[in-house]
Short mmCIF file of C-alpha atoms in Angstrom, two decimals:
data_model
loop_
_atom_site.label_atom_id
_atom_site.label_comp_id
_atom_site.label_asym_id
_atom_site.label_seq_id
_atom_site.Cartn_x
_atom_site.Cartn_y
_atom_site.Cartn_z
CA MET A 1 4.34 -52.82 -3.82
CA LYS A 2 4.30 -49.13 -2.93
CA ALA A 3 2.70 -48.08 0.33
CA LYS A 4 -0.84 -47.00 -0.40
CA ILE A 5 -3.97 -45.83 1.39
CA THR A 6 -7.45 -45.73 -0.10
CA LEU A 7 -9.89 -43.13 1.19
CA LEU A 8 -13.54 -43.56 1.94
CA ALA A 9 -15.63 -42.05 -0.85
CA ALA A 10 -17.27 -39.64 1.60
CA LYS A 11 -13.88 -38.26 2.70
CA GLN A 12 -11.90 -37.91 -0.51
CA ASN A 13 -13.36 -34.57 -1.63
CA THR A 14 -11.95 -32.92 1.49
CA VAL A 15 -8.46 -33.91 0.37
CA LEU A 16 -9.12 -32.96 -3.25
CA ARG A 17 -10.18 -29.49 -2.10
CA GLY A 18 -6.82 -29.08 -0.41
CA HIS A 19 -7.17 -30.06 3.24
CA PRO A 20 -3.70 -31.23 4.34
CA TRP A 21 -4.62 -33.79 7.01
CA ILE A 22 -6.07 -37.28 6.63
CA PHE A 23 -7.48 -38.77 9.82
CA PRO A 24 -7.58 -42.52 10.55
CA LYS A 25 -11.35 -42.79 10.10
CA ALA A 26 -11.07 -41.39 6.56
CA ILE A 27 -9.03 -44.40 5.42
CA ALA A 28 -10.95 -47.34 3.96
CA ARG A 29 -7.98 -49.68 3.50
CA THR A 30 -4.22 -49.83 3.11
CA SER A 31 -1.75 -51.90 1.14
CA GLY A 32 2.01 -52.27 0.95
CA LYS A 33 4.39 -51.58 3.82
CA LEU A 34 3.33 -48.44 5.67
CA THR A 35 6.25 -46.89 7.55
CA THR A 36 6.04 -43.87 9.82
CA GLY A 37 7.88 -40.91 8.33
CA HIS A 38 7.83 -42.34 4.80
CA LEU A 39 5.79 -41.34 1.78
CA VAL A 40 2.48 -43.04 1.05
CA GLU A 41 0.34 -42.79 -2.07
CA ILE A 42 -3.24 -41.63 -1.58
CA TYR A 43 -6.00 -43.18 -3.70
CA SER A 44 -9.69 -42.48 -4.16
CA ALA A 45 -12.42 -45.04 -3.60
CA GLU A 46 -12.43 -45.46 -7.40
CA ASP A 47 -8.70 -46.32 -7.25
CA GLY A 48 -7.52 -43.09 -8.84
CA LEU A 49 -4.31 -41.52 -7.56
CA ILE A 50 -5.17 -38.40 -5.52
CA GLY A 51 -1.75 -37.46 -4.20
CA ILE A 52 1.05 -38.30 -1.83
CA GLY A 53 1.72 -37.65 1.82
CA ALA A 54 3.83 -38.45 4.88
CA TYR A 55 2.48 -41.42 6.84
CA ASN A 56 2.50 -41.60 10.64
CA GLU A 57 1.00 -44.50 12.56
CA HIS A 58 1.36 -42.60 15.86
CA SER A 59 -0.44 -39.43 14.85
CA LEU A 60 -4.03 -38.29 14.72
CA TYR A 61 -2.91 -36.83 11.38
CA ARG A 62 -2.35 -40.28 9.92
CA VAL A 63 -1.25 -38.77 6.61
CA ARG A 64 -0.05 -35.22 6.01
CA VAL A 65 -0.79 -34.48 2.37
CA LEU A 66 2.25 -32.98 0.62
CA ALA A 67 1.10 -32.89 -3.01
CA LEU A 68 -1.92 -33.64 -5.18
CA ALA A 69 -1.53 -35.72 -8.32
CA ASN A 70 -3.06 -33.03 -10.53
CA GLU A 71 -0.15 -30.69 -9.70
CA GLY A 72 2.08 -32.83 -11.90
CA LEU A 73 5.00 -32.81 -9.46
CA ASP A 74 7.76 -35.36 -9.04
CA MET A 75 6.36 -37.35 -6.12
CA SER A 76 9.01 -40.07 -6.11
CA ASP A 77 10.85 -38.81 -3.04
CA PHE A 78 10.85 -36.12 -0.35
CA ARG A 79 13.65 -34.08 -1.94
CA PRO A 80 11.83 -32.89 -5.10
CA LEU A 81 8.69 -32.16 -3.09
CA ILE A 82 10.58 -30.13 -0.50
CA ARG A 83 12.56 -28.28 -3.15
CA HIS A 84 9.41 -27.41 -5.12
CA ARG A 85 7.49 -26.18 -2.07
CA LEU A 86 10.32 -24.04 -0.72
CA HIS A 87 10.91 -22.46 -4.10
CA GLN A 88 7.17 -21.75 -4.36
CA ALA A 89 7.20 -20.12 -0.94
CA LYS A 90 10.17 -17.92 -1.80
CA ARG A 91 8.39 -16.71 -4.95
CA VAL A 92 5.41 -15.66 -2.83
CA ARG A 93 7.66 -13.66 -0.47
CA ASP A 94 9.41 -12.13 -3.48
CA CYS A 95 5.98 -10.95 -4.65
CA LEU A 96 5.55 -9.29 -1.24
CA ASN A 97 8.96 -7.60 -1.59
CA LEU A 98 10.22 -9.37 1.51
CA PRO A 99 12.71 -8.70 2.86
CA ASP A 100 13.01 -4.96 2.30
CA GLN A 101 14.73 -1.98 3.92
CA GLN A 102 12.06 -1.72 6.62
CA THR A 103 11.45 -5.42 7.33
CA THR A 104 14.13 -8.09 7.64
CA ALA A 105 12.13 -10.55 9.78
CA TYR A 106 9.41 -12.47 7.99
CA ARG A 107 7.86 -15.90 7.58
CA LEU A 108 9.47 -17.75 4.71
CA PHE A 109 7.43 -20.94 5.01
CA ASN A 110 4.06 -21.30 6.72
CA SER A 111 3.52 -25.02 7.22
CA GLU A 112 0.24 -26.31 5.74
CA ALA A 113 -0.55 -23.11 3.85
CA ASP A 114 2.74 -23.39 1.95
CA GLY A 115 2.27 -27.08 1.27
CA LEU A 116 4.40 -28.94 3.83
CA SER A 117 2.48 -29.65 7.03
CA GLY A 118 4.69 -29.47 10.11
CA LEU A 119 7.41 -27.22 8.64
CA THR A 120 7.69 -23.55 9.59
CA ILE A 121 10.61 -21.31 8.65
CA ASP A 122 11.11 -17.72 9.76
CA ARG A 123 13.94 -15.67 8.30
CA PHE A 124 15.77 -13.08 10.39
CA ASN A 125 18.30 -11.19 8.27
CA GLN A 126 20.48 -14.07 7.10
CA ILE A 127 19.34 -16.61 9.66
CA CYS A 128 16.67 -19.17 8.78
CA VAL A 129 14.99 -20.53 11.90
CA VAL A 130 13.23 -23.85 11.33
CA ALA A 131 10.43 -24.84 13.71
CA SER A 132 9.69 -28.52 13.20
CA SER A 133 6.46 -29.98 14.55
CA ALA A 134 6.10 -33.23 12.57
CA TYR A 135 7.90 -36.57 12.57
CA TRP A 136 8.61 -36.49 8.84
CA VAL A 137 10.22 -33.03 9.13
CA GLU A 138 12.69 -34.17 11.78
CA ALA A 139 13.41 -37.29 9.73
CA ASN A 140 14.29 -35.09 6.74
CA ARG A 141 16.36 -32.41 8.47
CA GLU A 142 19.30 -32.88 6.16
CA ILE A 143 17.29 -32.51 2.95
CA ILE A 144 15.40 -29.47 4.24
CA SER A 145 18.64 -27.79 5.32
CA GLU A 146 20.24 -28.49 1.94
CA VAL A 147 17.31 -26.95 0.06
CA ILE A 148 17.32 -23.87 2.30
CA GLN A 149 21.03 -23.53 1.58
CA GLU A 150 20.29 -23.70 -2.15
CA LEU A 151 17.91 -20.75 -1.77
CA PHE A 152 20.10 -18.74 0.60
CA PRO A 153 23.73 -19.90 0.33
CA SER A 154 24.98 -17.39 2.91
CA ASP A 155 22.33 -18.05 5.55
CA GLN A 156 22.84 -19.71 8.90
CA ILE A 157 20.21 -22.36 9.70
CA ILE A 158 18.92 -22.86 13.24
CA TRP A 159 16.54 -25.66 14.19
CA ILE A 160 14.11 -25.13 17.07
CA PRO A 161 12.15 -28.38 17.42
CA GLN A 162 8.66 -27.95 18.88
CA VAL A 163 8.93 -30.57 21.60
CA LYS A 164 5.25 -31.03 22.50
CA PRO A 165 3.83 -31.51 18.97
CA LEU A 166 6.79 -33.70 18.04
CA GLY A 167 6.07 -35.90 21.04
CA GLN A 168 2.42 -36.11 20.01
CA ASP A 169 3.62 -37.08 16.54
CA GLY A 170 5.61 -40.00 17.93
CA TRP A 171 9.13 -38.58 17.54
CA LYS A 172 11.06 -40.34 20.30
CA GLN A 173 14.62 -39.36 19.45
CA ALA A 174 16.29 -36.61 21.42
CA VAL A 175 15.66 -33.26 19.79
CA THR A 176 18.76 -31.13 19.47
CA GLU A 177 18.48 -27.37 19.52
CA GLU A 178 21.10 -25.10 18.01
CA ALA A 179 19.64 -21.79 19.11
CA GLN A 180 22.61 -19.91 20.55
CA SER A 181 22.65 -17.00 18.10
CA THR A 182 21.13 -13.56 18.46
CA ALA A 183 20.10 -11.07 15.81
CA GLN A 184 18.91 -7.50 15.45
CA VAL A 185 16.07 -7.39 12.95
CA LEU A 186 13.66 -4.85 11.53
CA GLU A 187 9.89 -5.13 11.55
CA ALA A 188 8.27 -2.25 9.67
CA GLY A 189 11.10 0.03 10.73
CA ILE A 190 11.28 -1.08 14.38
CA LEU A 191 14.46 -2.76 15.63
CA TYR A 192 14.17 -5.92 17.75
CA GLN A 193 16.85 -7.92 19.50
CA VAL A 194 16.04 -11.60 19.03
CA GLU A 195 17.60 -14.17 21.35
CA PHE A 196 16.90 -17.56 19.85
CA ALA A 197 18.06 -19.53 22.90
CA HIS A 198 15.21 -18.13 25.02
CA ALA A 199 12.67 -17.81 22.26
CA GLN A 200 9.05 -18.82 22.03
CA LYS A 201 8.40 -20.47 18.66
CA THR A 202 11.10 -19.12 16.30
CA GLY A 203 12.18 -16.07 18.29
CA LEU A 204 9.72 -13.29 17.47
CA PHE A 205 5.98 -13.17 16.86
CA ILE A 206 6.13 -11.65 13.39
CA ASP A 207 2.52 -12.43 12.48
CA GLN A 208 1.30 -9.13 13.99
CA ARG A 209 3.47 -6.90 11.78
CA GLU A 210 0.63 -5.40 9.76
CA ASN A 211 -1.58 -5.03 12.84
CA HIS A 212 1.26 -3.20 14.60
CA LYS A 213 1.32 -0.79 11.65
CA ARG A 214 -2.46 -0.31 11.84
CA VAL A 215 -2.19 0.80 15.45
CA ALA A 216 0.82 2.99 14.63
CA ASP A 217 -1.20 4.79 11.95
CA LEU A 218 -3.74 5.78 14.63
CA ALA A 219 -1.41 6.51 17.53
CA LYS A 220 0.00 9.99 16.91
CA GLY A 221 -0.82 12.27 19.83
CA LYS A 222 -2.77 9.51 21.61
CA LYS A 223 -2.40 7.76 24.95
CA VAL A 224 -1.91 4.04 24.38
CA LEU A 225 -2.26 1.09 26.79
CA ASP A 226 -0.65 -2.15 25.54
CA LEU A 227 -1.74 -5.12 27.66
CA TYR A 228 0.21 -8.38 27.32
CA THR A 229 2.94 -6.45 25.52
CA TYR A 230 5.45 -9.37 25.48
CA THR A 231 8.54 -7.90 23.75
CA GLY A 232 6.80 -4.59 23.06
CA GLY A 233 5.36 -4.98 19.56
CA PHE A 234 2.33 -2.68 19.65
CA ALA A 235 3.90 -0.33 22.20
CA LEU A 236 7.08 0.23 20.18
CA HIS A 237 5.20 0.99 16.98
CA ALA A 238 2.80 3.36 18.73
CA ALA A 239 5.64 5.20 20.46
CA LYS A 240 7.64 5.62 17.27
CA ALA A 241 4.53 6.89 15.48
CA GLY A 242 4.28 9.78 17.94
CA ALA A 243 1.97 8.60 20.70
CA GLU A 244 1.84 11.09 23.55
CA GLN A 245 2.10 8.34 26.17
CA VAL A 246 2.46 4.56 26.01
CA THR A 247 2.02 2.14 28.90
CA ALA A 248 3.09 -1.46 28.25
CA VAL A 249 2.18 -4.22 30.72
CA ASP A 250 3.26 -7.86 30.93
CA SER A 251 3.57 -10.33 33.81
CA SER A 252 6.86 -11.74 32.51
CA GLY A 253 9.93 -9.97 33.82
CA GLN A 254 12.02 -11.46 31.03
CA ALA A 255 9.60 -10.16 28.38
CA ILE A 256 9.56 -6.70 29.95
CA ALA A 257 13.37 -6.64 30.00
CA GLN A 258 13.44 -7.55 26.30
CA ALA A 259 10.83 -4.90 25.53
CA GLN A 260 12.82 -2.25 27.40
CA ASN A 261 15.93 -3.25 25.48
CA ASN A 262 14.00 -2.96 22.21
CA ALA A 263 12.82 0.52 23.19
CA THR A 264 16.43 1.53 23.87
CA LEU A 265 17.52 0.15 20.49
CA ASN A 266 14.95 2.41 18.85
CA GLY A 267 15.74 5.48 20.95
CA LEU A 268 12.22 5.54 22.41
CA ASP A 269 11.75 7.08 25.85
CA ASN A 270 7.98 7.62 25.82
CA ILE A 271 7.04 4.09 26.97
CA GLU A 272 6.43 3.09 30.59
CA PHE A 273 7.05 -0.64 30.96
CA ILE A 274 5.33 -2.34 33.88
CA GLU A 275 5.80 -5.90 35.11
CA ALA A 276 2.33 -6.76 36.36
CA ASP A 277 -0.79 -8.79 35.70
CA ALA A 278 -2.49 -7.14 32.73
CA ARG A 279 -5.88 -7.80 34.31
CA ASP A 280 -5.05 -5.27 37.03
CA TYR A 281 -4.84 -2.55 34.39
CA LEU A 282 -8.24 -3.13 32.78
CA VAL A 283 -9.70 -0.60 35.23
CA LYS A 284 -7.34 2.04 33.85
CA ALA A 285 -8.58 1.68 30.26
CA GLY A 286 -10.58 4.91 30.55
CA GLU A 287 -7.37 6.90 30.87
CA TYR A 288 -6.29 5.94 27.34
CA ASP A 289 -7.33 6.64 23.75
CA ILE A 290 -6.18 3.27 22.38
CA VAL A 291 -6.14 -0.03 24.27
CA ILE A 292 -4.53 -3.21 22.97
CA LEU A 293 -5.55 -6.63 24.30
CA ASP A 294 -3.24 -9.33 22.92
CA PRO A 295 -3.20 -12.17 25.47
CA PRO A 296 -1.28 -15.41 24.93
CA LYS A 297 -3.05 -18.38 23.38
CA LEU A 298 -6.11 -19.19 25.49
CA VAL A 299 -7.66 -21.94 23.35
CA PRO A 300 -5.04 -24.62 22.58
CA SER A 301 -7.81 -27.06 21.62
CA GLN A 302 -11.58 -27.46 21.45
CA GLN A 303 -11.70 -28.90 24.97
CA HIS A 304 -10.47 -25.56 26.33
CA LEU A 305 -12.91 -23.49 24.29
CA GLN A 306 -15.61 -22.80 26.87
CA LYS A 307 -13.15 -21.86 29.58
CA ALA A 308 -11.35 -19.55 27.17
CA LYS A 309 -14.60 -17.92 26.05
CA ASN A 310 -15.44 -17.18 29.67
CA TYR A 311 -12.03 -15.60 30.17
CA TYR A 312 -12.37 -13.53 27.00
CA ARG A 313 -15.80 -12.39 28.20
CA PHE A 314 -14.25 -11.26 31.47
CA LEU A 315 -11.42 -9.36 29.75
CA HIS A 316 -13.72 -7.57 27.32
CA ARG A 317 -16.45 -6.87 29.84
CA GLU A 318 -13.94 -5.21 32.15
CA VAL A 319 -12.15 -3.26 29.44
CA PHE A 320 -15.38 -1.97 27.87
CA LYS A 321 -16.74 -1.08 31.31
CA ASN A 322 -13.87 1.36 31.71
CA MET A 323 -13.24 2.64 28.17
CA LYS A 324 -14.38 6.15 27.32
CA PRO A 325 -16.42 7.21 24.28
CA GLY A 326 -14.22 8.00 21.30
CA SER A 327 -11.56 5.45 22.20
CA LEU A 328 -10.30 2.43 20.26
CA LEU A 329 -9.65 -1.19 21.18
CA MET A 330 -7.43 -3.55 19.19
CA THR A 331 -8.18 -7.00 20.56
CA CYS A 332 -6.63 -10.27 19.42
CA ASN A 333 -7.31 -14.00 19.55
CA CYS A 334 -4.60 -16.42 18.43
CA SER A 335 -6.45 -19.73 18.23
CA SER A 336 -8.34 -21.27 15.32
CA ALA A 337 -10.57 -23.13 17.79
CA LEU A 338 -12.38 -19.81 18.29
CA SER A 339 -13.41 -18.61 14.84
CA SER A 340 -13.17 -15.02 13.70
CA GLN A 341 -16.95 -14.73 13.57
CA GLU A 342 -17.35 -16.15 17.09
CA PHE A 343 -14.68 -13.83 18.44
CA CYS A 344 -16.27 -10.74 16.90
CA SER A 345 -19.64 -11.75 18.31
CA LEU A 346 -18.13 -12.29 21.75
CA VAL A 347 -16.40 -8.89 21.71
CA SER A 348 -19.51 -7.01 20.59
CA GLY A 349 -21.65 -8.88 23.10
CA GLN A 350 -19.52 -7.81 26.05
CA ALA A 351 -19.69 -4.17 25.01
CA ALA A 352 -23.48 -4.39 24.93
CA ALA A 353 -23.51 -6.22 28.27
CA VAL A 354 -22.03 -3.17 30.02
CA GLY A 355 -24.15 -0.64 28.14
CA LYS A 356 -21.50 0.48 25.66
CA GLN A 357 -21.97 0.96 21.93
CA ALA A 358 -19.11 -0.58 19.96
CA ARG A 359 -18.43 -0.37 16.24
CA ILE A 360 -16.20 -2.92 14.54
CA LEU A 361 -13.91 -0.96 12.23
CA GLY A 362 -11.86 -3.84 10.89
CA VAL A 363 -11.21 -7.55 11.25
CA TYR A 364 -7.71 -8.66 10.34
CA GLY A 365 -5.58 -11.79 10.21
CA PRO A 366 -1.84 -12.40 10.34
CA ALA A 367 0.73 -10.59 8.22
CA SER A 368 0.63 -11.42 4.51
CA CYS A 369 3.76 -13.59 4.76
CA HIS A 370 1.51 -16.00 6.70
CA PRO A 371 -0.73 -17.27 3.88
CA THR A 372 -3.87 -19.26 4.64
CA LEU A 373 -5.96 -21.87 2.82
CA SER A 374 -9.72 -21.61 2.37
CA SER A 375 -9.81 -25.41 2.58
CA PHE A 376 -8.03 -25.41 5.95
CA PRO A 377 -9.87 -23.28 8.53
CA GLU A 378 -7.71 -24.79 11.27
CA GLY A 379 -4.88 -22.64 9.93
CA ASN A 380 -6.79 -19.38 10.42
CA TYR A 381 -5.51 -18.92 13.93
CA LEU A 382 -5.15 -15.14 14.35
CA THR A 383 -7.99 -12.63 14.53
CA ALA A 384 -7.37 -8.98 15.34
CA VAL A 385 -10.45 -6.78 15.73
CA LEU A 386 -10.35 -2.98 15.77
CA VAL A 387 -13.30 -1.59 17.72
CA ALA A 388 -14.45 1.97 18.38
CA VAL A 389 -16.38 2.78 21.55
CA VAL A 390 -18.92 5.47 20.75
#
């Protein structure tokens, strides 16, 4: 007998609408031998086949849905599912004309939104960097690598296992990292040196590409303050676009060194890089025409939400207190636990709290190579808000 789960009637529509996770309390009963990391058939309360997923007895995500029955896919094994999803993802990036002459770093596969929960692939020139965060992904390394090689025969493949989520998913085997390579890549015309051995995630935060361009379009002749610059994303784009002055601040000496190297690669000498706590520079916001606030992830889960909101309130209260009329703020939140609507409300509220009038000019998400699902709000993790102080 094939491994099978049957959903509670009240929970099955969530899966049918495309949500990729099935939680333990959504399962009415099981049958057959359920094995962690193996495929399991998903049935409705009326005993109709809904789809197939990867089972995990250790995980809160008891089943990660990989395909729905109405798609008509070969669901007999992981290989045809993986091959189909990766080919789908490549077609989407082909539609976006990625890569192109200006951008050689992009997301090839975006986990749940591309149909395989726990699998992320970023492509840097001819290097595919795989970030695995699910048991079933690690268990199918060989198949995934083979399918990537089918798509890009000349590419090198680097695996960067995400140790914390893999541990939470019950993966107990030693995770081996192969990240010794480096690459020079282009993001909207800006050169970056990527060192995979010291990388966060896959090596470069490429989800802000289109937001970097938005700031660049506004930066000519302006004074720009980039707080939490990391490897220089917003600062580099603003400087290349003709900003009069750019100040980039980060508390990490390693990040500042990388950012300085990136500036040198691009022949940019109009950026002052400062290793310091970004909070100390909020009082200087009034000296600039454009301020960027892009702190690291503050809300890893719902239990951290209130503390993070308080910190965001502090950051925005202080920055608005010092910003001058006619200046712009690009502020970012990178956690789905704080929704886009909540974040916008928080930002506007702090402007009002210090007697400033703020106008929201745009609310943006990640770059288009990071697709999202309307059925999966948990995947909508990045909000960038452009605000004018009047």
